[in-house]
Coordinates of C-alpha atoms in Angstrom, one line a residue:
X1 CA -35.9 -52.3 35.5
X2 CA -32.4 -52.7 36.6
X3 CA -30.0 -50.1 37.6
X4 CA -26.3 -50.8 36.2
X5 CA -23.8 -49.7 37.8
X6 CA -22.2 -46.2 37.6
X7 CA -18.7 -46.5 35.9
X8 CA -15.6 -45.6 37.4
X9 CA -13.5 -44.0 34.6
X10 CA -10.0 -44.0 34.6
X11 CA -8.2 -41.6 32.9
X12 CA -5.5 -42.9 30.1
X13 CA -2.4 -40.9 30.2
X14 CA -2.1 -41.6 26.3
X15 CA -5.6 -39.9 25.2
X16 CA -4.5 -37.0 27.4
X17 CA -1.5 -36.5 25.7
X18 CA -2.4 -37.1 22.2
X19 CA -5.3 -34.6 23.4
X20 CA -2.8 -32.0 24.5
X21 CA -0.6 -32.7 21.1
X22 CA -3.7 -32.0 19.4
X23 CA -4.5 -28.4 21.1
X24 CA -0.5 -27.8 20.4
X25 CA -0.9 -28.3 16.9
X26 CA -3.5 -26.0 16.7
X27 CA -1.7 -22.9 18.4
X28 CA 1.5 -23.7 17.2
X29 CA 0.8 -21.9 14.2
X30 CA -0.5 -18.5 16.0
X31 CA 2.7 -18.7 18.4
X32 CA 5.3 -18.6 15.8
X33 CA 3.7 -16.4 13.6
X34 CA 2.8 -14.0 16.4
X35 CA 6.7 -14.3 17.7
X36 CA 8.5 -14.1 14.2
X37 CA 5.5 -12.9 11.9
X38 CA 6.4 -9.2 12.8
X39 CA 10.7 -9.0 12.5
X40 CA 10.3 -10.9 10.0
X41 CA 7.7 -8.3 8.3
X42 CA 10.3 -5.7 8.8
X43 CA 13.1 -7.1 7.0
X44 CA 12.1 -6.3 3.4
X45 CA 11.3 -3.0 4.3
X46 CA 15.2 -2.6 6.0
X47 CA 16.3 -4.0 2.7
X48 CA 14.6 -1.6 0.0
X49 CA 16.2 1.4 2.7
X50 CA 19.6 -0.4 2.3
X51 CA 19.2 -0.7 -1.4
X52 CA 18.0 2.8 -2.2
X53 CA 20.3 4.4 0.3
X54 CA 17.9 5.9 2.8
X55 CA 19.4 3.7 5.5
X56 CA 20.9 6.6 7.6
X57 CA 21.1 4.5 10.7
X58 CA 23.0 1.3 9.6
X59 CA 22.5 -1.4 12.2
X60 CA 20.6 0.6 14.5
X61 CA 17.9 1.0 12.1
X62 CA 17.6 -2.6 11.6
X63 CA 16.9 -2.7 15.4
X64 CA 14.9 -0.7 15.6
X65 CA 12.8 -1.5 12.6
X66 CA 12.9 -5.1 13.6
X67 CA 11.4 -3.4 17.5
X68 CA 8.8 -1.6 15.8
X69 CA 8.3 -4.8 13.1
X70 CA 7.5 -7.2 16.4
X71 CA 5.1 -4.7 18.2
X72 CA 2.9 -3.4 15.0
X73 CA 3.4 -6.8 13.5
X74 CA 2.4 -9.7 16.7
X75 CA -1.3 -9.1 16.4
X76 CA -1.4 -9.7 12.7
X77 CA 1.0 -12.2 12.6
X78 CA -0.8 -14.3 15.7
X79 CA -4.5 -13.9 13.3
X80 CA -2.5 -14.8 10.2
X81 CA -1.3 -18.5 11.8
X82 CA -4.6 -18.8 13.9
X83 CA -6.5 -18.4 10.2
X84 CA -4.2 -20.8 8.8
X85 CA -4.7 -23.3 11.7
X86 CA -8.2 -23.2 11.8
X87 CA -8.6 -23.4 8.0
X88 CA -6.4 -26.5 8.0
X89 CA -3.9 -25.1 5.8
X90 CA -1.1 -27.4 5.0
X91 CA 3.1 -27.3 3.5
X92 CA 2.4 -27.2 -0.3
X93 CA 1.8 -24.9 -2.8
X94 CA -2.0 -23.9 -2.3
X95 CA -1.1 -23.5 1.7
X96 CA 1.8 -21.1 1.1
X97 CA -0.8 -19.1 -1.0
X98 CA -3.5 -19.3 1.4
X99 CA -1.4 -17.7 4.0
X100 CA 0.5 -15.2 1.9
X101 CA -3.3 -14.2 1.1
X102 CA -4.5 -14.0 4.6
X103 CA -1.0 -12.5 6.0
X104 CA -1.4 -9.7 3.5
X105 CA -5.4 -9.4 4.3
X106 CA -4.8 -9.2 8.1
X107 CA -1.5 -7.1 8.0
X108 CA -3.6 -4.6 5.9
X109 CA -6.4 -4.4 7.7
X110 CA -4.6 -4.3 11.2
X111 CA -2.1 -1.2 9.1
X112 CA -5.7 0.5 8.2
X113 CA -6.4 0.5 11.8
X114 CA -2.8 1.1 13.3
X115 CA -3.0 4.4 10.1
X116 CA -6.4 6.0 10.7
X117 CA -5.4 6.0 14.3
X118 CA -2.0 7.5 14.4
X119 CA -1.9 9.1 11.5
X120 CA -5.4 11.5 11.4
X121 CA -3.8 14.6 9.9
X122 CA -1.7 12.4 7.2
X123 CA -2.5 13.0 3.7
X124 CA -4.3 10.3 2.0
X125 CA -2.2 9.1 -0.7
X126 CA 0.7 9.0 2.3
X127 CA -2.3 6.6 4.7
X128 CA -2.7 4.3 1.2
X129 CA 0.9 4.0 0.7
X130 CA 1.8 3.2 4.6
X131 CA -0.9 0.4 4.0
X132 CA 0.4 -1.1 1.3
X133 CA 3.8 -1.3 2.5
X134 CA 2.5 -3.1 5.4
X135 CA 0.1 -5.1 3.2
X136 CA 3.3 -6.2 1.6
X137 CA 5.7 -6.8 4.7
X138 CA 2.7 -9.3 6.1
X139 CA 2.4 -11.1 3.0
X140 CA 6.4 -12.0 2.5
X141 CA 6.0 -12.7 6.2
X142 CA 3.6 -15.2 5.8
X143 CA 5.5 -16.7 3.1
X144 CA 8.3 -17.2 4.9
X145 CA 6.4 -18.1 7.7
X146 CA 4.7 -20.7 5.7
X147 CA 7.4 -23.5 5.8
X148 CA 6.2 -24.5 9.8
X149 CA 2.3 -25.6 8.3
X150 CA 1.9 -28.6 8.5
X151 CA 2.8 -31.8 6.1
X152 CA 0.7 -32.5 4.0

């Protein structure tokens, strides 16, 4: 029986880096989305107040909407690109509608939490509607959003 010796492995800088590009590609996706996903969110809603004329506070609203868009809208913006990472979701047409999917799936289940929990003496119909709306801000979110996956 003979005994080899025990190898003395060196490190290659390459593999570590390519190893580190590899863990970067797959939160890139959950940073951006978490960091832009929610502003983002809350620009279609700024633009139907605009439109219909219920903007009363002008630019102020819009920051504030876009402060309130970022804090309701990080968590299900990070689980929208973390889905879309780990499904291997890519820049065509079946990705952008994979993630316009799963941002409007998240955004309304995270809005059916964020509802039930602030809202407990709301009516109903007013709950249903407030998760729709935020159903529909996640999903142009993710299509927006959609344009950093991946080439194909």
């Amino acid at each position: 029986m003979t005994r080899s010796k025990p190898s003395r492995h060196t490190p290659n800088p390459a593999m570590s880096a390519a190893a580190l590009g590899a863990e970067w590609r797959r939160w890139r996706m959950a940073l951006i989305c978490g960091a832009f996903g929610g502003p983002l969110g809350a620009l279609p809603l700024f633009l139907y107040l605009l439109f219909s004329g219920n903007a009363a506070g002008g630019f102020g609203l819009l920051l504030r909407l876009l402060l309130w868009g970022f804090l309701y809208g990080a968590v299900p913006g990070a689980l929208t690109g973390l889905a879309a990472s780990q499904l291997g979701l890519r820049r065509n047409k079946q990705g952008a509608a994979a993630m316009t999917l799963l941002g409007a799936a998240t955004a309304a289940l995270f809005g059916a939490f964020v509802v039930l929990v602030d809202w407990p003496q709301a009516a109903m119909q007013m709950r249903l509607l407030a998760v729709a709306a935020f159903a529909g801000c996640g999903a142009v979110s993710a299509l927006l959003l959609s344009r950093f996956l991946p080439k194909p």
